[in-house]
Short mmCIF file of C-alpha atoms and ligand atoms in Angstrom, two decimals:
data_model
loop_
_atom_site.label_atom_id
_atom_site.label_comp_id
_atom_site.label_asym_id
_atom_site.label_seq_id
_atom_site.Cartn_x
_atom_site.Cartn_y
_atom_site.Cartn_z
CA MET J 37 48.55 139.98 3.57
CA SER J 38 49.40 137.40 0.96
CA ALA J 39 52.16 137.31 -1.53
CA ALA J 40 49.99 137.87 -4.29
CA ASP J 41 49.41 141.34 -3.03
CA SER J 42 52.82 142.22 -2.91
CA GLY J 43 53.17 143.92 -6.46
CA THR J 44 49.74 145.51 -6.44
CA GLY J 45 51.07 148.44 -4.16
CA GLY J 46 50.20 146.94 -1.02
CA LYS J 47 52.37 147.47 1.97
CA GLY J 48 51.51 144.93 4.37
CA ARG J 49 53.91 142.03 5.90
CA ARG J 50 54.63 139.30 3.58
CA ARG J 51 55.05 135.59 4.10
CA GLY J 52 57.51 133.86 1.64
CA PRO J 53 59.21 135.30 -1.13
CA ALA J 54 57.49 137.74 -3.57
CA LEU J 55 54.89 136.42 -6.18
CA HIS J 56 56.93 137.02 -9.09
CA TRP J 57 60.07 135.21 -7.61
CA GLN J 58 57.49 132.21 -6.76
CA ILE J 59 56.44 132.29 -10.73
CA LEU J 60 59.98 132.64 -11.96
CA THR J 61 60.76 129.58 -9.62
CA GLY J 62 57.70 127.72 -11.14
CA ILE J 63 58.87 128.66 -14.85
CA ALA J 64 62.31 127.24 -14.16
CA LEU J 65 61.18 123.80 -12.37
CA GLY J 66 58.42 123.50 -14.86
CA ALA J 67 61.26 123.88 -17.87
CA VAL J 68 63.32 121.41 -16.04
CA TYR J 69 60.58 118.98 -15.83
CA GLY J 70 59.63 119.38 -19.51
CA ILE J 71 63.34 118.75 -20.47
CA PHE J 72 63.79 115.70 -18.60
CA LEU J 73 60.40 114.25 -17.99
CA PRO J 74 58.60 114.83 -21.19
CA HIS J 75 56.84 111.85 -21.13
CA TRP J 76 55.49 112.50 -17.55
CA THR J 77 54.03 115.73 -18.19
CA GLN J 78 50.59 114.06 -18.83
CA TYR J 79 50.25 113.39 -15.06
CA ILE J 80 50.72 117.16 -14.32
CA GLU J 81 48.77 118.52 -17.20
CA TRP J 82 45.64 118.84 -15.43
CA ILE J 83 47.16 121.34 -13.14
CA GLY J 84 47.86 123.94 -15.70
CA ASP J 85 44.18 123.12 -17.38
CA LEU J 86 42.60 123.79 -14.11
CA PHE J 87 44.67 127.17 -13.63
CA LEU J 88 43.93 128.17 -17.32
CA ASN J 89 40.39 127.23 -16.78
CA ALA J 90 39.89 129.22 -13.83
CA LEU J 91 41.37 132.43 -15.16
CA ASN J 92 39.41 132.14 -18.57
CA MET J 93 36.29 131.21 -16.14
CA ILE J 94 36.26 134.95 -14.81
CA VAL J 95 37.21 136.87 -18.39
CA ILE J 96 33.77 137.43 -19.76
CA PRO J 97 32.23 138.80 -16.60
CA LEU J 98 35.26 140.53 -16.07
CA ILE J 99 35.16 142.09 -19.05
CA ALA J 100 31.42 142.61 -19.28
CA SER J 101 31.30 144.43 -15.75
CA SER J 102 34.56 146.49 -16.14
CA ILE J 103 33.43 147.97 -19.58
CA PHE J 104 29.91 148.54 -18.26
CA ILE J 105 31.22 150.69 -15.13
CA GLY J 106 33.94 152.46 -17.25
CA VAL J 107 31.36 153.51 -19.84
CA ALA J 108 28.45 154.31 -17.67
CA GLY J 109 30.35 156.32 -15.22
CA MET J 110 31.88 158.44 -17.94
CA ALA J 111 29.29 158.60 -20.43
CA GLY J 112 28.09 162.06 -20.92
CA GLY J 113 31.35 163.37 -19.47
CA ASN J 114 34.78 162.42 -20.59
CA LEU J 115 33.94 158.95 -22.11
CA GLY J 116 34.80 160.21 -25.52
CA ARG J 117 38.02 161.60 -24.70
CA VAL J 118 39.21 158.74 -22.76
CA LEU J 119 38.15 156.36 -25.57
CA GLY J 120 39.38 158.58 -28.23
CA LYS J 121 42.94 158.76 -26.63
CA THR J 122 43.01 155.09 -25.62
CA LEU J 123 42.58 153.94 -29.40
CA THR J 124 44.98 156.59 -30.76
CA TYR J 125 47.35 155.21 -28.34
CA TYR J 126 46.66 151.46 -29.51
CA LEU J 127 46.75 152.64 -33.09
CA LEU J 128 50.45 154.67 -32.86
CA THR J 129 52.16 152.00 -30.68
CA THR J 130 50.81 149.15 -32.79
CA LEU J 131 51.99 150.68 -35.87
CA THR J 132 55.59 151.57 -34.34
CA ALA J 133 55.73 148.06 -33.65
CA VAL J 134 55.12 146.87 -37.27
CA VAL J 135 57.42 149.33 -38.49
CA ILE J 136 60.22 147.95 -35.97
CA GLY J 137 59.39 144.41 -37.19
CA LEU J 138 59.64 145.58 -40.80
CA GLY J 139 63.16 147.51 -40.14
CA LEU J 140 64.45 144.56 -38.21
CA VAL J 141 63.64 141.85 -41.04
CA SER J 142 64.78 144.18 -43.81
CA ILE J 143 68.25 144.28 -41.96
CA ILE J 144 68.65 140.82 -40.64
CA LYS J 145 67.04 139.19 -43.70
CA PRO J 146 66.31 135.87 -41.92
CA GLY J 147 64.63 134.11 -44.84
CA THR J 148 67.07 135.20 -47.64
CA GLY J 149 69.43 133.06 -49.46
CA ARG J 150 67.69 129.81 -48.44
CA ASP J 151 66.54 127.45 -51.14
CA VAL J 152 63.13 126.67 -50.31
CA VAL J 153 60.58 125.75 -53.10
CA LEU J 154 57.03 125.50 -52.77
CA SER J 155 55.64 122.03 -52.04
CA GLY J 156 52.22 122.80 -52.88
CA ASN J 157 51.02 121.40 -49.71
CA ALA J 158 48.93 123.91 -48.22
CA GLY J 159 45.39 122.41 -47.95
CA ASP J 160 45.15 122.59 -44.07
CA ILE J 161 46.39 126.01 -43.74
CA ALA J 162 44.04 127.54 -46.36
CA ALA J 163 41.32 125.93 -44.38
CA GLN J 164 41.93 128.34 -41.64
CA ASP J 165 41.31 131.51 -43.77
CA VAL J 166 39.83 134.26 -42.16
CA HIS J 167 37.93 137.13 -43.70
CA MET J 168 38.11 140.61 -42.53
CA ILE J 169 34.64 141.78 -43.55
CA ASP J 170 33.10 138.80 -41.49
CA GLN J 171 35.46 139.92 -38.65
CA LEU J 172 34.05 143.55 -38.96
CA THR J 173 30.48 142.59 -39.22
CA GLY J 174 30.74 140.22 -36.43
CA ILE J 175 31.50 143.12 -34.08
CA VAL J 176 27.80 143.62 -34.02
CA PRO J 177 26.44 140.34 -32.44
CA SER J 178 23.45 138.93 -33.76
CA ASN J 179 23.06 136.90 -30.59
CA ILE J 180 25.09 138.18 -27.52
CA PHE J 181 24.74 134.93 -25.46
CA ALA J 182 26.26 132.90 -28.15
CA ALA J 183 29.12 135.43 -28.35
CA MET J 184 29.52 134.93 -24.69
CA ALA J 185 29.20 131.19 -24.95
CA ASP J 186 32.01 131.10 -27.68
CA GLY J 187 34.06 133.56 -25.79
CA ASN J 188 33.97 136.28 -28.61
CA ILE J 189 35.34 139.26 -27.08
CA LEU J 190 34.91 141.78 -29.52
CA PRO J 191 30.97 141.72 -29.72
CA ILE J 192 30.86 141.58 -25.95
CA ILE J 193 32.89 144.61 -25.60
CA PHE J 194 30.44 146.15 -28.48
CA PHE J 195 27.34 145.10 -26.37
CA MET J 196 28.51 146.53 -23.27
CA VAL J 197 29.78 149.97 -24.39
CA LEU J 198 26.28 150.15 -25.91
CA LEU J 199 24.79 149.03 -22.62
CA GLY J 200 26.90 151.55 -20.70
CA ILE J 201 25.79 154.54 -23.04
CA PHE J 202 22.20 153.91 -22.92
CA SER J 203 22.16 153.52 -19.10
CA THR J 204 22.98 157.01 -18.75
CA LYS J 205 19.47 157.90 -20.68
CA LEU J 206 17.72 155.70 -17.85
CA GLU J 207 15.72 157.17 -15.10
CA LYS J 208 18.31 157.80 -12.24
CA LYS J 209 17.13 155.07 -10.05
CA HIS J 210 17.34 152.59 -12.65
CA TYR J 211 20.68 153.64 -13.91
CA THR J 212 21.91 153.69 -10.19
CA VAL J 213 20.84 149.96 -9.74
CA LEU J 214 22.66 148.94 -12.92
CA LEU J 215 25.81 150.67 -11.98
CA ASP J 216 25.71 149.26 -8.18
CA PHE J 217 25.17 145.66 -9.69
CA PHE J 218 28.10 145.88 -12.10
CA THR J 219 30.21 147.45 -9.46
CA ALA J 220 29.29 144.36 -7.21
CA VAL J 221 29.92 141.76 -9.88
CA TYR J 222 33.18 143.45 -10.53
CA GLU J 223 34.32 143.55 -7.03
CA LEU J 224 33.24 140.02 -6.65
CA ILE J 225 35.13 138.74 -9.61
CA MET J 226 38.14 140.64 -8.26
CA LYS J 227 37.97 138.42 -5.07
CA VAL J 228 37.92 135.49 -7.09
CA THR J 229 41.01 136.77 -9.02
CA MET J 230 42.84 137.37 -5.93
CA ALA J 231 42.34 133.62 -5.01
CA ILE J 232 43.25 132.50 -8.37
CA ILE J 233 46.55 134.71 -8.41
CA LYS J 234 48.01 132.79 -5.37
CA LEU J 235 47.74 129.68 -7.60
CA THR J 236 49.70 131.16 -10.37
CA PRO J 237 53.32 129.69 -9.60
CA ILE J 238 51.78 126.03 -9.43
CA GLY J 239 49.66 126.65 -12.43
CA ILE J 240 52.45 128.06 -14.37
CA PHE J 241 54.77 125.21 -13.52
CA SER J 242 52.35 122.72 -15.08
CA VAL J 243 52.01 125.14 -18.18
CA MET J 244 55.56 125.45 -18.85
CA ALA J 245 56.53 121.79 -18.30
CA CYS J 246 53.85 120.72 -20.93
CA MET J 247 54.88 123.35 -23.15
CA ILE J 248 58.49 122.32 -23.30
CA GLY J 249 57.72 118.77 -23.11
CA ALA J 250 55.75 119.01 -26.19
CA GLN J 251 58.85 120.56 -28.02
CA ALA J 252 61.23 117.94 -26.77
CA GLY J 253 58.89 115.15 -28.02
CA ASP J 254 58.80 117.01 -31.57
CA PRO J 255 62.03 116.52 -33.28
CA ASP J 256 61.11 118.42 -36.22
CA ALA J 257 60.25 121.66 -34.51
CA LEU J 258 63.84 121.39 -33.08
CA THR J 259 65.66 120.61 -36.38
CA GLY J 260 63.42 123.26 -37.93
CA ILE J 261 64.59 125.79 -35.35
CA VAL J 262 68.48 124.95 -35.91
CA LYS J 263 68.05 125.05 -39.75
CA GLY J 264 67.37 128.68 -40.50
CA LEU J 265 64.39 129.43 -38.55
CA GLY J 266 66.74 130.58 -35.60
CA LEU J 267 67.41 133.86 -37.28
CA PHE J 268 63.65 134.49 -37.87
CA VAL J 269 63.00 133.69 -34.22
CA ILE J 270 66.11 135.97 -33.18
CA THR J 271 64.28 138.85 -35.14
CA VAL J 272 61.17 138.54 -33.64
CA TRP J 273 62.55 138.43 -30.11
CA ALA J 274 64.76 141.50 -31.11
CA GLY J 275 61.89 143.15 -32.16
CA CYS J 276 59.79 142.60 -29.05
CA LEU J 277 62.63 143.71 -26.67
CA ILE J 278 63.14 146.99 -28.67
CA HIS J 279 59.74 147.80 -28.58
CA GLY J 280 58.97 146.69 -24.96
CA GLY J 281 62.14 147.50 -23.53
CA LEU J 282 62.98 150.89 -25.07
CA ILE J 283 59.90 152.45 -26.79
CA LEU J 284 57.28 151.69 -24.55
CA PRO J 285 59.00 152.49 -21.40
CA GLY J 286 60.29 155.89 -22.98
CA THR J 287 56.63 156.66 -23.79
CA VAL J 288 55.63 155.93 -20.43
CA ARG J 289 58.31 158.03 -18.97
CA VAL J 290 57.60 160.90 -21.35
CA LEU J 291 53.56 160.73 -21.13
CA ALA J 292 53.05 159.04 -17.78
CA ARG J 293 55.97 160.73 -16.12
CA ILE J 294 56.90 157.61 -13.74
CA ASN J 295 59.75 155.56 -13.84
CA PRO J 296 59.02 152.86 -16.53
CA TYR J 297 61.52 150.10 -15.04
CA ARG J 298 59.76 150.40 -11.84
CA HIS J 299 56.53 150.44 -13.41
CA MET J 300 57.33 147.18 -15.47
CA ARG J 301 58.63 145.58 -11.77
CA ARG J 302 55.35 146.40 -10.31
CA VAL J 303 53.44 144.54 -13.14
CA SER J 304 55.84 141.57 -13.45
CA THR J 305 53.24 139.27 -12.22
CA PRO J 306 50.99 140.13 -15.29
CA LEU J 307 54.02 140.04 -17.45
CA LEU J 308 55.05 136.54 -16.40
CA THR J 309 51.73 135.42 -16.77
CA ALA J 310 51.39 136.47 -20.01
CA PHE J 311 54.69 135.17 -21.05
CA THR J 312 54.07 131.64 -19.91
CA THR J 313 50.08 131.15 -20.60
CA CYS J 314 50.42 133.11 -24.21
CA SER J 315 46.98 134.46 -23.47
CA SER J 316 46.05 138.22 -23.01
CA ASN J 317 42.68 137.27 -22.01
CA ALA J 318 43.74 134.85 -19.34
CA THR J 319 46.05 137.78 -18.01
CA LEU J 320 43.45 140.20 -17.94
CA PRO J 321 42.34 139.66 -14.41
CA LEU J 322 45.87 140.08 -13.08
CA SER J 323 46.69 143.32 -15.49
CA ILE J 324 43.59 145.12 -13.99
CA ARG J 325 44.36 144.10 -10.30
CA TYR J 326 48.02 145.16 -10.59
CA THR J 327 47.16 148.43 -12.69
CA GLN J 328 45.08 149.39 -9.86
CA GLY J 329 48.13 148.67 -7.48
CA CYS J 330 49.70 151.42 -9.48
CA GLY J 331 47.09 154.01 -8.50
CA VAL J 332 45.02 153.63 -11.82
CA SER J 333 41.35 153.98 -10.94
CA GLU J 334 38.97 151.10 -11.35
CA LYS J 335 36.82 152.52 -14.15
CA LEU J 336 40.22 153.70 -16.11
CA ALA J 337 41.89 150.00 -15.57
CA GLY J 338 39.12 148.14 -16.56
CA LEU J 339 38.09 150.04 -19.54
CA THR J 340 41.39 150.63 -20.95
CA LEU J 341 42.73 147.22 -20.22
CA SER J 342 39.59 145.18 -21.26
CA LEU J 343 39.72 146.97 -24.46
CA GLY J 344 43.25 146.36 -24.89
CA SER J 345 43.30 142.82 -24.41
CA THR J 346 41.83 142.31 -27.51
CA VAL J 347 42.20 145.19 -29.65
CA ASN J 348 45.77 146.47 -28.74
CA MET J 349 48.27 143.67 -29.78
CA ASN J 350 51.58 145.34 -30.40
CA GLY J 351 53.66 141.64 -30.21
CA THR J 352 51.26 140.02 -32.64
CA ALA J 353 51.19 143.05 -35.28
CA LEU J 354 55.00 142.80 -35.05
CA PHE J 355 55.09 139.04 -35.41
CA GLU J 356 52.50 139.04 -38.45
CA CYS J 357 54.82 141.55 -40.28
CA VAL J 358 58.09 139.83 -39.53
CA SER J 359 56.46 136.48 -40.77
CA ALA J 360 55.37 137.65 -43.93
CA LEU J 361 58.47 139.27 -45.03
CA PHE J 362 60.52 136.39 -43.88
CA ILE J 363 58.41 134.16 -45.93
CA ALA J 364 58.72 136.32 -49.06
CA GLN J 365 62.51 136.30 -48.64
CA LEU J 366 62.40 132.34 -47.99
CA TYR J 367 60.68 132.00 -51.25
CA GLY J 368 62.46 134.57 -53.13
CA ILE J 369 59.43 136.62 -53.51
CA ASP J 370 60.51 140.61 -54.03
CA LEU J 371 57.37 142.43 -52.52
CA THR J 372 57.12 145.98 -53.95
CA VAL J 373 56.83 148.88 -51.68
CA SER J 374 53.20 149.26 -52.16
CA GLN J 375 53.04 145.50 -51.09
CA GLN J 376 54.94 146.09 -47.95
CA ILE J 377 52.64 148.77 -47.09
CA THR J 378 49.73 146.27 -47.65
CA VAL J 379 51.91 143.99 -45.17
CA VAL J 380 52.21 146.75 -42.38
CA LEU J 381 48.17 147.39 -42.88
CA THR J 382 46.98 144.02 -43.06
CA SER J 383 49.26 143.24 -39.92
CA LEU J 384 47.93 146.01 -37.97
CA LEU J 385 44.12 144.76 -38.83
CA ALA J 386 45.17 141.38 -38.32
CA ALA J 387 46.43 141.95 -34.88
CA VAL J 388 43.20 144.13 -34.06
CA GLY J 389 41.21 140.84 -34.99
CA SER J 390 43.34 138.46 -32.95
CA ALA J 391 41.62 137.10 -29.97
CA GLY J 392 43.71 137.26 -26.66
CA ILE J 393 44.35 133.46 -26.79
CA PRO J 394 47.10 130.98 -27.81
CA MET J 395 47.70 130.70 -31.72
CA ALA J 396 45.26 133.53 -32.50
CA GLY J 397 48.11 135.27 -34.41
CA ILE J 398 48.93 132.32 -36.46
CA VAL J 399 45.20 131.64 -37.81
CA MET J 400 45.03 135.37 -38.61
CA MET J 401 48.43 135.58 -40.35
CA THR J 402 46.52 134.10 -43.50
CA VAL J 403 44.97 137.34 -43.95
CA VAL J 404 48.31 139.20 -44.38
CA PHE J 405 49.54 136.48 -46.59
CA ASN J 406 46.44 136.57 -48.69
CA ALA J 407 46.54 140.15 -49.04
CA VAL J 408 49.84 140.18 -50.86
CA GLY J 409 49.65 136.45 -52.58
CA LEU J 410 52.18 134.67 -50.17
CA PRO J 411 52.06 131.02 -50.15
CA LEU J 412 50.00 129.84 -47.27
CA GLU J 413 52.25 126.99 -46.90
CA GLY J 414 54.66 129.50 -45.14
CA VAL J 415 52.35 129.38 -42.24
CA GLY J 416 52.94 125.76 -41.77
CA ILE J 417 57.05 126.76 -41.48
CA ILE J 418 56.40 129.38 -39.16
CA LEU J 419 54.38 127.10 -37.00
CA ALA J 420 57.59 125.09 -36.30
CA VAL J 421 58.60 127.95 -34.16
CA GLN J 422 55.24 129.56 -33.35
CA GLN J 423 55.65 128.77 -29.41
CA VAL J 424 58.94 130.35 -28.99
CA CYS J 425 57.70 133.35 -30.71
CA GLU J 426 54.31 133.27 -29.05
CA MET J 427 55.68 133.98 -25.44
CA PRO J 428 57.23 137.36 -26.01
CA ARG J 429 54.84 138.58 -28.43
CA THR J 430 52.11 137.86 -26.02
CA CYS J 431 54.21 139.46 -23.18
CA LEU J 432 54.58 142.74 -25.29
CA ASN J 433 50.75 142.48 -26.29
CA VAL J 434 50.10 142.78 -22.56
CA TYR J 435 52.76 145.08 -21.69
CA GLY J 436 51.58 147.56 -24.32
CA ASP J 437 48.03 147.43 -22.37
CA LEU J 438 49.48 148.03 -19.16
CA CYS J 439 51.51 150.94 -20.34
CA GLY J 440 48.35 152.49 -21.84
CA ALA J 441 46.62 152.27 -18.74
CA VAL J 442 48.99 154.35 -16.91
CA ILE J 443 49.49 156.90 -19.44
CA ILE J 444 45.96 157.49 -20.00
CA ALA J 445 45.46 157.73 -16.15
CA ARG J 446 47.94 160.40 -15.78
CA SER J 447 46.49 162.21 -18.73
CA GLU J 448 43.11 162.10 -16.85
CA GLY J 449 44.84 163.50 -13.96
CA GLU J 450 45.05 160.49 -11.87
CA LYS J 451 47.77 160.14 -9.54
CA LEU J 452 50.18 157.14 -10.10
CA THR J 453 51.77 155.50 -7.23
CA VAL J 454 54.62 153.91 -8.91
N1 LIG S 536 48.44 134.78 -27.80
C1 LIG S 536 48.34 136.29 -28.27
C2 LIG S 536 47.63 136.90 -27.07
O1 LIG S 536 47.04 136.06 -26.38
C3 LIG S 536 47.78 136.33 -29.42
C4 LIG S 536 48.78 135.95 -30.54
O2 LIG S 536 48.39 134.59 -30.80
O3 LIG S 536 49.73 136.59 -31.08
O4 LIG S 536 47.82 137.85 -26.99
#
């Protein structure tokens, strides 16, 4: 048995240190490389690119097959109940994350008392504006192959849910063929996933080195952190730690009735991968693999995690809310209570609409800023520290999904092995 299996519930003999130790070593070595050899990262960048490409390569067939298996396997039975519970869990935990962010930013006040004036230079940022209505109508794809080619996950989920539901209305023999086909695709992709997982420490070494190297070569970003943005970063990290270190584990303890910290250790590989790659989508194959290792069935793990990787973003929602209030404080703009409620609601929507890819949260931030009339150049200010904030928020996004999967599985009577 390989080290990659160590966190998945396998009990065989293992060669070398556990995978999460190898990944941590990769992160540390990558950081050292990035700090001391920032101009040499170009020589190792291709390794990280290959790793991320490999992970992203399997995401669409994985989401398509796992959603189909989950929906077709449950349609007519407990599908409605499972989807209802999953979406309710996503909504409530995301809302809690936003409220934590709101509370922290109001207490810490990272932007208050700084003399920032509008420069009126928001041209580039305004161009990134995203319309919520387009996002919603885009869920029904006019061309499913275009959606797949663009990596547009929500329409793919919608299409596969539809196929899954209607497959149960087919003649039994056709239904069985389809279910067998998608199960075979899913198993195949999982085999590929296992092979890619073994390369995670090397891939992450390169991703980390390039990321740190880029920051070291950008003195503006570093100065920005020192000059006041530091408190903002602390607020985001504190929010992620409170939600991910206390609230979600508490929820897992009560609802899934397992030791939450043992669960966290068991899923440390997807968590570390999310932290470093800053992509919920790229982490999805690992999340599914390791959640199955906790005893969750293939059907439930696939369905809840595939949905969650796009729809459930606790960290992103928290980040949107903290950013909006921080920028309001920075420019001395007093937001009324109803404007603050608007920030909470649009942060939630922006998180649902964000793709599970790097920087998605920044693009969606314009939705929140527009809703309460905040200057879009504020997004540019946040950009200076976007990277340091993206790591914990993506990790929290993925952790929220991982917790949801075990909670839903337990509520459906599955036996967890954590
Ligand atoms: N990078 C995040 C994710 O993949 C999304 C974001 O930008 O907040 O979950």
